[in-house]
PDB file of C-alpha atoms and ligand atoms in Angstrom:
ATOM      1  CA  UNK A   1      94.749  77.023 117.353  1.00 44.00           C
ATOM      2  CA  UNK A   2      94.252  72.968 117.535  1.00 45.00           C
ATOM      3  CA  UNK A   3      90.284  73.926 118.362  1.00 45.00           C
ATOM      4  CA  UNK A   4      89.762  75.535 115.409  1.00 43.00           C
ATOM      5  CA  UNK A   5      92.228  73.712 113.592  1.00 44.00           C
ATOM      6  CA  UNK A   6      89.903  70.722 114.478  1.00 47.00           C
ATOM      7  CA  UNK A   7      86.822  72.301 113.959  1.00 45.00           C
ATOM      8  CA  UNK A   8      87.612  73.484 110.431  1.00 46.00           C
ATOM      9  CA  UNK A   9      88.507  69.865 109.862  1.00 45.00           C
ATOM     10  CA  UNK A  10      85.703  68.156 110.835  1.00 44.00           C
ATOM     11  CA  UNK A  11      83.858  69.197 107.546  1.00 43.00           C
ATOM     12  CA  UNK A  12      86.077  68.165 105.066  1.00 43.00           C
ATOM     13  CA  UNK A  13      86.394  64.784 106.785  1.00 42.00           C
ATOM     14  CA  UNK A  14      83.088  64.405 107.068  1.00 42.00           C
ATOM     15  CA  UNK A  15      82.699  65.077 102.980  1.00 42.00           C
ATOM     16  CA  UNK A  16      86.082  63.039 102.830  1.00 42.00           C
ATOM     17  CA  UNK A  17      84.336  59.963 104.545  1.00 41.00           C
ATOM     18  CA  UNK A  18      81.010  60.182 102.580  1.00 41.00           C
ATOM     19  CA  UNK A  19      82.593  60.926  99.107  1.00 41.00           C
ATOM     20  CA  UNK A  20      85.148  58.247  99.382  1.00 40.00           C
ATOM     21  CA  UNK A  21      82.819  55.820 100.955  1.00 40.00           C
ATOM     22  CA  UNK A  22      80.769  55.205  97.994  1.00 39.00           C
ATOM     23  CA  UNK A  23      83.690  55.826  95.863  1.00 43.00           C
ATOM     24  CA  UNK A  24      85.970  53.404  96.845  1.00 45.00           C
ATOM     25  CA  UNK A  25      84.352  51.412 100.108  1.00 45.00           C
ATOM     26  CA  UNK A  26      87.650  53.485 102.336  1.00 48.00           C
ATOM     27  CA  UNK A  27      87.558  56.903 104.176  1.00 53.00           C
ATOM     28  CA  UNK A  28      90.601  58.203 103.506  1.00 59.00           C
ATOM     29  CA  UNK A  29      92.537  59.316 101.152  1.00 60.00           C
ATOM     30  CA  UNK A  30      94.514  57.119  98.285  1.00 61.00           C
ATOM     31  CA  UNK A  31      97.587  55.824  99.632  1.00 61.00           C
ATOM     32  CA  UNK A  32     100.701  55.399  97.275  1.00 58.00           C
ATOM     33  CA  UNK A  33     100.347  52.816  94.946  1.00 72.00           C
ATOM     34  CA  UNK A  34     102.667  50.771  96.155  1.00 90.00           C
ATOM     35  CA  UNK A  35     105.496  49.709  98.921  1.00 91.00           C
ATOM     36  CA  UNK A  36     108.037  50.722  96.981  1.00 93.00           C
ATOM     37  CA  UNK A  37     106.427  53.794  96.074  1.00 94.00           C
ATOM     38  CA  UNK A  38     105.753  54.527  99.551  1.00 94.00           C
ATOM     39  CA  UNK A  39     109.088  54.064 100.160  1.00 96.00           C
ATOM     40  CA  UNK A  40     110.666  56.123  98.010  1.00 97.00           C
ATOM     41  CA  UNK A  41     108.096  59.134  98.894  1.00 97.00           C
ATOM     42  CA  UNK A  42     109.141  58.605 102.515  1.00 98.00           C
ATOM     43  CA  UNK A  43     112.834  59.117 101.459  1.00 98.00           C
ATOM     44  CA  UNK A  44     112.528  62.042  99.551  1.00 98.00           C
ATOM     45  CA  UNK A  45     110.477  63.641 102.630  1.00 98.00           C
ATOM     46  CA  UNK A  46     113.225  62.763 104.481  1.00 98.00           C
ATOM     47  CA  UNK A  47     115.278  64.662 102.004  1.00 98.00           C
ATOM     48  CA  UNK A  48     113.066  67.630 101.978  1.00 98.00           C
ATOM     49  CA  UNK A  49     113.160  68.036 105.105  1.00 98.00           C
ATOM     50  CA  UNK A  50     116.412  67.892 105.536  1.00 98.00           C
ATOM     51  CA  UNK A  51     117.408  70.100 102.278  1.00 98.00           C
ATOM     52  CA  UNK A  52     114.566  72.634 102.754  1.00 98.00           C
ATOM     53  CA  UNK A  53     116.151  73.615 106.424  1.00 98.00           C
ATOM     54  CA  UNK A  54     112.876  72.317 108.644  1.00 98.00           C
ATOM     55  CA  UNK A  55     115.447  70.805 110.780  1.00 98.00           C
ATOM     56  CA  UNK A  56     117.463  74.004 111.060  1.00 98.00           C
ATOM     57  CA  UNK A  57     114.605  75.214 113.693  1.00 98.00           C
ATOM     58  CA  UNK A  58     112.117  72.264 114.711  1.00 98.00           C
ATOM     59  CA  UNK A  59     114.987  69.939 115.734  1.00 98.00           C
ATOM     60  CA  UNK A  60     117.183  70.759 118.965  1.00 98.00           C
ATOM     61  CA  UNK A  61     120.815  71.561 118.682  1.00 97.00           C
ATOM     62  CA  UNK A  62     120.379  71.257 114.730  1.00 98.00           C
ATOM     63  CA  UNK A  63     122.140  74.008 113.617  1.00 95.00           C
ATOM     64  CA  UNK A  64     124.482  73.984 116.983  1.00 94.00           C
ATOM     65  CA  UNK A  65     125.712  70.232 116.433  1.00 97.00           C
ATOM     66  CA  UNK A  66     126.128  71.323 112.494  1.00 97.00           C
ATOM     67  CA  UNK A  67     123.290  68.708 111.513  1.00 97.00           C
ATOM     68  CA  UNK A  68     125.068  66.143 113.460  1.00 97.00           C
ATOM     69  CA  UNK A  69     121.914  64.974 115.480  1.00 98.00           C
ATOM     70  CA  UNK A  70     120.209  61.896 115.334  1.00 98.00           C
ATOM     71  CA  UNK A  71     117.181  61.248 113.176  1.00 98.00           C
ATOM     72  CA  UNK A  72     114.974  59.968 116.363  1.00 98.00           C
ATOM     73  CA  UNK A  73     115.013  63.569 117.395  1.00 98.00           C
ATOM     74  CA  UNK A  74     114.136  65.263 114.091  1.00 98.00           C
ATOM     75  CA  UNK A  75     111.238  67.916 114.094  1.00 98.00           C
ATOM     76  CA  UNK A  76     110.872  67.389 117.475  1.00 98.00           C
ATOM     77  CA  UNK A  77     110.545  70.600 118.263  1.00 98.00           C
ATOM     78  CA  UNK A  78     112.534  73.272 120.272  1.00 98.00           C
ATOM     79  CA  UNK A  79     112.529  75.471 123.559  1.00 98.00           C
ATOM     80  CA  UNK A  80     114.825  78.055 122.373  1.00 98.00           C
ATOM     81  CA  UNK A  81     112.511  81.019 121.627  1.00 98.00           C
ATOM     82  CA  UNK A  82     112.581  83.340 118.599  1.00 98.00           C
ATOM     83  CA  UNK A  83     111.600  86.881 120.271  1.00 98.00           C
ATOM     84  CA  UNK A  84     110.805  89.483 117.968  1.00 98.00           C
ATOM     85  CA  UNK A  85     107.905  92.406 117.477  1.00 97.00           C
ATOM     86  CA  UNK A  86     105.574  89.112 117.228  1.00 98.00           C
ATOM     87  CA  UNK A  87     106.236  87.819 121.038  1.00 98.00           C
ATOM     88  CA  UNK A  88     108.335  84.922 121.476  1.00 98.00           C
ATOM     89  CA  UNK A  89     107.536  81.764 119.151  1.00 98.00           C
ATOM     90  CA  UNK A  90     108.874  78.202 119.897  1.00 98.00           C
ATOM     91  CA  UNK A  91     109.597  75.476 116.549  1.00 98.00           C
ATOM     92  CA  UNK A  92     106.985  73.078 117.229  1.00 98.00           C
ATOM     93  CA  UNK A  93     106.647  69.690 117.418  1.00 98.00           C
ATOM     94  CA  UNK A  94     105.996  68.224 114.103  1.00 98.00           C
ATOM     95  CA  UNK A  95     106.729  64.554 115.395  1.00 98.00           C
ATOM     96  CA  UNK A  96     103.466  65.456 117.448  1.00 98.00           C
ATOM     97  CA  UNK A  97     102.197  68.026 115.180  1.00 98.00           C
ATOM     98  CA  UNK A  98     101.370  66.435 112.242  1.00 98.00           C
ATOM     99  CA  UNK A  99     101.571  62.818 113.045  1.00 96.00           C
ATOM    100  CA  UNK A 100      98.076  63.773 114.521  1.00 96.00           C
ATOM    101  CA  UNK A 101      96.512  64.055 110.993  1.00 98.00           C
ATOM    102  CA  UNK A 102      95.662  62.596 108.180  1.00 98.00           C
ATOM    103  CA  UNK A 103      97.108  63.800 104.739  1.00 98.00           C
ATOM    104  CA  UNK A 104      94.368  65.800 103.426  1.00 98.00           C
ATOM    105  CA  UNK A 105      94.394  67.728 106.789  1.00 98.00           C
ATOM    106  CA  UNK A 106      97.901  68.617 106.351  1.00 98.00           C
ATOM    107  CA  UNK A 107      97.700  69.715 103.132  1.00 98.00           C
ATOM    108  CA  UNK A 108      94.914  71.951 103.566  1.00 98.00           C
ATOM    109  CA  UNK A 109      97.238  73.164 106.686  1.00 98.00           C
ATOM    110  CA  UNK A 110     100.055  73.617 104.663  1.00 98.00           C
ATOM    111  CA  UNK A 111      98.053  75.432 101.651  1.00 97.00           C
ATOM    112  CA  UNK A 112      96.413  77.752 104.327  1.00 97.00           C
ATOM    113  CA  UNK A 113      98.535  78.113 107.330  1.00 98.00           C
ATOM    114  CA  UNK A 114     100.179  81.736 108.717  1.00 98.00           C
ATOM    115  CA  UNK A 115     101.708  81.076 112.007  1.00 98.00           C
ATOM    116  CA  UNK A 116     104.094  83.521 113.047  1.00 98.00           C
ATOM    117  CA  UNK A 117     107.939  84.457 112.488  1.00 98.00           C
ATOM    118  CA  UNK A 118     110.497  83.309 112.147  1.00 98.00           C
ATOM    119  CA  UNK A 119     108.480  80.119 110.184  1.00 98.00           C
ATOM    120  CA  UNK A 120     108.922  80.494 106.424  1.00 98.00           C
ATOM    121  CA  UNK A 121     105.105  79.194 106.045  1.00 98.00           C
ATOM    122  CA  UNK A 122     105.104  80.889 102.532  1.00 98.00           C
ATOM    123  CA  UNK A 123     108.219  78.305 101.503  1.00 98.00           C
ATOM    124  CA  UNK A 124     105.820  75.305 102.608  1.00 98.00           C
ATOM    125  CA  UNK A 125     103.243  76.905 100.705  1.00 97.00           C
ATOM    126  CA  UNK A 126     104.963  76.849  97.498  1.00 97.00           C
ATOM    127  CA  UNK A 127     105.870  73.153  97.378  1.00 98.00           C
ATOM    128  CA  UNK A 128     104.313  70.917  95.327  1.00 98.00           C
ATOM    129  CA  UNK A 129     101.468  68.709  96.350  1.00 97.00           C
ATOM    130  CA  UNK A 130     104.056  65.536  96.339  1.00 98.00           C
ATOM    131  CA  UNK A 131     106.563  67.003  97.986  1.00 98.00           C
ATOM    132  CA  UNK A 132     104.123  68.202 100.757  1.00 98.00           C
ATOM    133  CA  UNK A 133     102.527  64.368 100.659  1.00 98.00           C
ATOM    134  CA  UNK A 134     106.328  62.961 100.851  1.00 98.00           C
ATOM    135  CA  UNK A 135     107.679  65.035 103.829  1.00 98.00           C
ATOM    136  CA  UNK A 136     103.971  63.894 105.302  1.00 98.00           C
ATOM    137  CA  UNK A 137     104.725  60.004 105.022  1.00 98.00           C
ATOM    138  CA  UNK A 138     108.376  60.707 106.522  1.00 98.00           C
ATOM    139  CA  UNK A 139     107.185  62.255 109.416  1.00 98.00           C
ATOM    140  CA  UNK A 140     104.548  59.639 109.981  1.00 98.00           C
ATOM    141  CA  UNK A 141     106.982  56.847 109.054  1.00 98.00           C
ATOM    142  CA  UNK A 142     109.236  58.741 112.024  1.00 98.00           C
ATOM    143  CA  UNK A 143     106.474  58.406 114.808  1.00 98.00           C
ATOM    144  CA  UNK A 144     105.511  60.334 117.079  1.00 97.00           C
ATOM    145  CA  UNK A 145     108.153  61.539 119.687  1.00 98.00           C
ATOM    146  CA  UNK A 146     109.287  63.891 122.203  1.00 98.00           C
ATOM    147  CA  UNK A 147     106.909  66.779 123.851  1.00 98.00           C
ATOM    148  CA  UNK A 148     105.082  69.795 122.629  1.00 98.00           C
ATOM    149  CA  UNK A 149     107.267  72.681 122.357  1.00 98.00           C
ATOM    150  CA  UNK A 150     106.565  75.871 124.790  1.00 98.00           C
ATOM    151  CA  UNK A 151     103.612  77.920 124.333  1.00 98.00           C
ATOM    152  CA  UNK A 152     104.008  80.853 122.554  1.00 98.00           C
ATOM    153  CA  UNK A 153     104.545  83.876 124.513  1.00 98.00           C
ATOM    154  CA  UNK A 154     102.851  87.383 123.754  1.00 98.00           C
ATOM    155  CA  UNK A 155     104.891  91.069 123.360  1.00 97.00           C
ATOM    156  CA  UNK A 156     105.886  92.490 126.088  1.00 93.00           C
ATOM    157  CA  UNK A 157     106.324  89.623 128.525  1.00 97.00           C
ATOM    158  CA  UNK A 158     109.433  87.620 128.997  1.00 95.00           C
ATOM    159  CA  UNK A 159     109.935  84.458 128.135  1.00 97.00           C
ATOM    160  CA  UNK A 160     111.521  81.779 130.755  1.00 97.00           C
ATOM    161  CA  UNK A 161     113.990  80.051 128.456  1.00 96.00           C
ATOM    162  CA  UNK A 162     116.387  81.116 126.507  1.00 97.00           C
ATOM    163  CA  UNK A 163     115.749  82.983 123.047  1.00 97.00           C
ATOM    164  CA  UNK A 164     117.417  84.626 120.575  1.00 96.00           C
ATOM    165  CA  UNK A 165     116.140  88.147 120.166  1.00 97.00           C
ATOM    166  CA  UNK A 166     115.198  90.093 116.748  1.00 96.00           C
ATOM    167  CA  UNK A 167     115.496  93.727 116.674  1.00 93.00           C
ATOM    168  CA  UNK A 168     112.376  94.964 118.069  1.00 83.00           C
TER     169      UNK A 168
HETATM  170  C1  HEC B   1     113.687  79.804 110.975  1.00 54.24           C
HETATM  171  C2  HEC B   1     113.084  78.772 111.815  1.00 54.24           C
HETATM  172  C3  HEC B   1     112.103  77.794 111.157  1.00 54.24           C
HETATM  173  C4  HEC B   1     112.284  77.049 110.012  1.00 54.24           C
HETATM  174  C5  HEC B   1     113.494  77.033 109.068  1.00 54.24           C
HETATM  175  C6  HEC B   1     111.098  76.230 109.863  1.00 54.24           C
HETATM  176  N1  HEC B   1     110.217  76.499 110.880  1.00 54.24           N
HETATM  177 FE1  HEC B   1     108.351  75.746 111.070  1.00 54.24          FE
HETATM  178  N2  HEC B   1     108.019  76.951 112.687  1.00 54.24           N
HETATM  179  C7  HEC B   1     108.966  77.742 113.291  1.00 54.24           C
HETATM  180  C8  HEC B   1     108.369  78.407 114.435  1.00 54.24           C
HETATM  181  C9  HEC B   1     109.075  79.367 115.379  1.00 54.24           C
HETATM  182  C10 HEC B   1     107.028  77.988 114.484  1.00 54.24           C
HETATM  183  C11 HEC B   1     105.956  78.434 115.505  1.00 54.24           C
HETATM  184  C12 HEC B   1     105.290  79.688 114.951  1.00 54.24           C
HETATM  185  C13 HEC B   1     104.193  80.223 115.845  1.00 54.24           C
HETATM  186  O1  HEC B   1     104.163  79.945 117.049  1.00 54.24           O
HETATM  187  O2  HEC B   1     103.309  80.937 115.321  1.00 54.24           O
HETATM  188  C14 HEC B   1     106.844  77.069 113.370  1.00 54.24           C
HETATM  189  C15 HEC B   1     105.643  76.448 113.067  1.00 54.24           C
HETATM  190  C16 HEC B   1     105.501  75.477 112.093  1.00 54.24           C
HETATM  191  C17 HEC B   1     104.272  74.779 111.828  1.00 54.24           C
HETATM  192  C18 HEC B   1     102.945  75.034 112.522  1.00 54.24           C
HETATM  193  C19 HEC B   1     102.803  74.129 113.675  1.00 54.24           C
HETATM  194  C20 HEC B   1     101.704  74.568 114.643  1.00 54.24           C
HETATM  195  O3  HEC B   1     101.794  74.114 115.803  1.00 54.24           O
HETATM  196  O4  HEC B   1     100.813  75.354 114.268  1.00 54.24           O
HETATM  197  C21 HEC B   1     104.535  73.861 110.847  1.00 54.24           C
HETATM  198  C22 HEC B   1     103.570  72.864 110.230  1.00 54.24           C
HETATM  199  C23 HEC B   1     105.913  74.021 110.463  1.00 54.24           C
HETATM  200  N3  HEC B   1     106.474  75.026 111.245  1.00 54.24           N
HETATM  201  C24 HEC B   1     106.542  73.269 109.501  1.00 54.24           C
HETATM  202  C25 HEC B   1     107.828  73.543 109.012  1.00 54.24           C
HETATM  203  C26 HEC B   1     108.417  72.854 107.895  1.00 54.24           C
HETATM  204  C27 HEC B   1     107.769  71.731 107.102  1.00 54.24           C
HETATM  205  C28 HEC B   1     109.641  73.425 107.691  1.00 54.24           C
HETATM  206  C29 HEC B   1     110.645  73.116 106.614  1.00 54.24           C
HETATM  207  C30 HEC B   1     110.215  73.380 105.260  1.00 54.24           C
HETATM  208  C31 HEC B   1     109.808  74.475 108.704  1.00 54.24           C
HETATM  209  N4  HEC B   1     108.691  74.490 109.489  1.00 54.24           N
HETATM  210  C32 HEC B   1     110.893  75.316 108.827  1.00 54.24           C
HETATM  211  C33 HEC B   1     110.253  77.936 112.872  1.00 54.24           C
HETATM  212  C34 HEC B   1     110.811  77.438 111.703  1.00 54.24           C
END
């Protein structure tokens, strides 16, 4: 997945870099205007995020704790599986994830992305470019933090952690 994550990338930052080069003397993409704006961006990612349940699954203990974890540990990721007819799938890391791009990357990602249950990709999908740029600068604004979450496992093995099973 990050290989050919990375290698569709490299062309549109490649185009990025030339077209904004000439354009504007940077290579990447316009930041908010201001401080202020980037400020209030980063808190309604934070809201978003929050408010749009991405905690409820990529943050430990979220829904456990009844939202009563600290923000140094949100989105970053989880080792209790979701096991279903798909294998066993693990919240991921977004600390990690997505810190590791820049914004256009992530929202091509989030535009084009299908990764597996129980993710409600097709709710990502259908926010708007700002709120998609906003819960981007939060996350980045967060830091990176914690440790990838557990590799998926296929059907038909078991995982080693604990999950909580789907009908099959
Ligand atoms: C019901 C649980 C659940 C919720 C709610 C949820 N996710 Fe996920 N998410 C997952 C799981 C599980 C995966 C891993 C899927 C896989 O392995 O294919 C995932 C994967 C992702 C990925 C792909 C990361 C990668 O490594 O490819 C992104 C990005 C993501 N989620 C963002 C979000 C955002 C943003 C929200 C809030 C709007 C959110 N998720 C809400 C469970 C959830």
């Amino acid at each position: 997945m990050k290989s050919l994550l990375s290698a569709r990338f490299a062309p549109l930052v490649l185009s990025l870099a030339a077209s904004c080069t000439w354009a504007q003397g940077v290579s990447h993409p316009p930041a908010p205007a201001s401080a202020a704006e980037r400020g209030r961006m980063i808190e309604r990612g934070r809201y978003l995020v929050q408010v749009a349940g991405c905690n409820d699954c990529h943050t430990p203990g979220y829904g456990q704790d009844n939202g009563k974890v600290p923000e140094k540990l949100w989105l970053t990721g989880d080792v209790l599986g979701w096991r279903g007819p798909w294998g066993t799938t693990y919240p991921s890391n977004l600390r990690i994830y997505i810190g590791q791009m820049s914004e256009a990357q992530w929202l091509d990602v989030a535009r084009h992305f299908e990764p597996r249950p129980p993710m409600p990709w097709f709710n990502v999908r259908a926010m708007s470019d700002t709120d998609l740029r906003a819960i981007y600068l939060y996350v980045v604004a967060l830091g990176p933090a914690g440790s990838p979450a557990p590799a998926y496992v296929p059907p038909g093995q078991a995982p080693a952690g604990p999950f909580v099973q789907f009908p099959q």
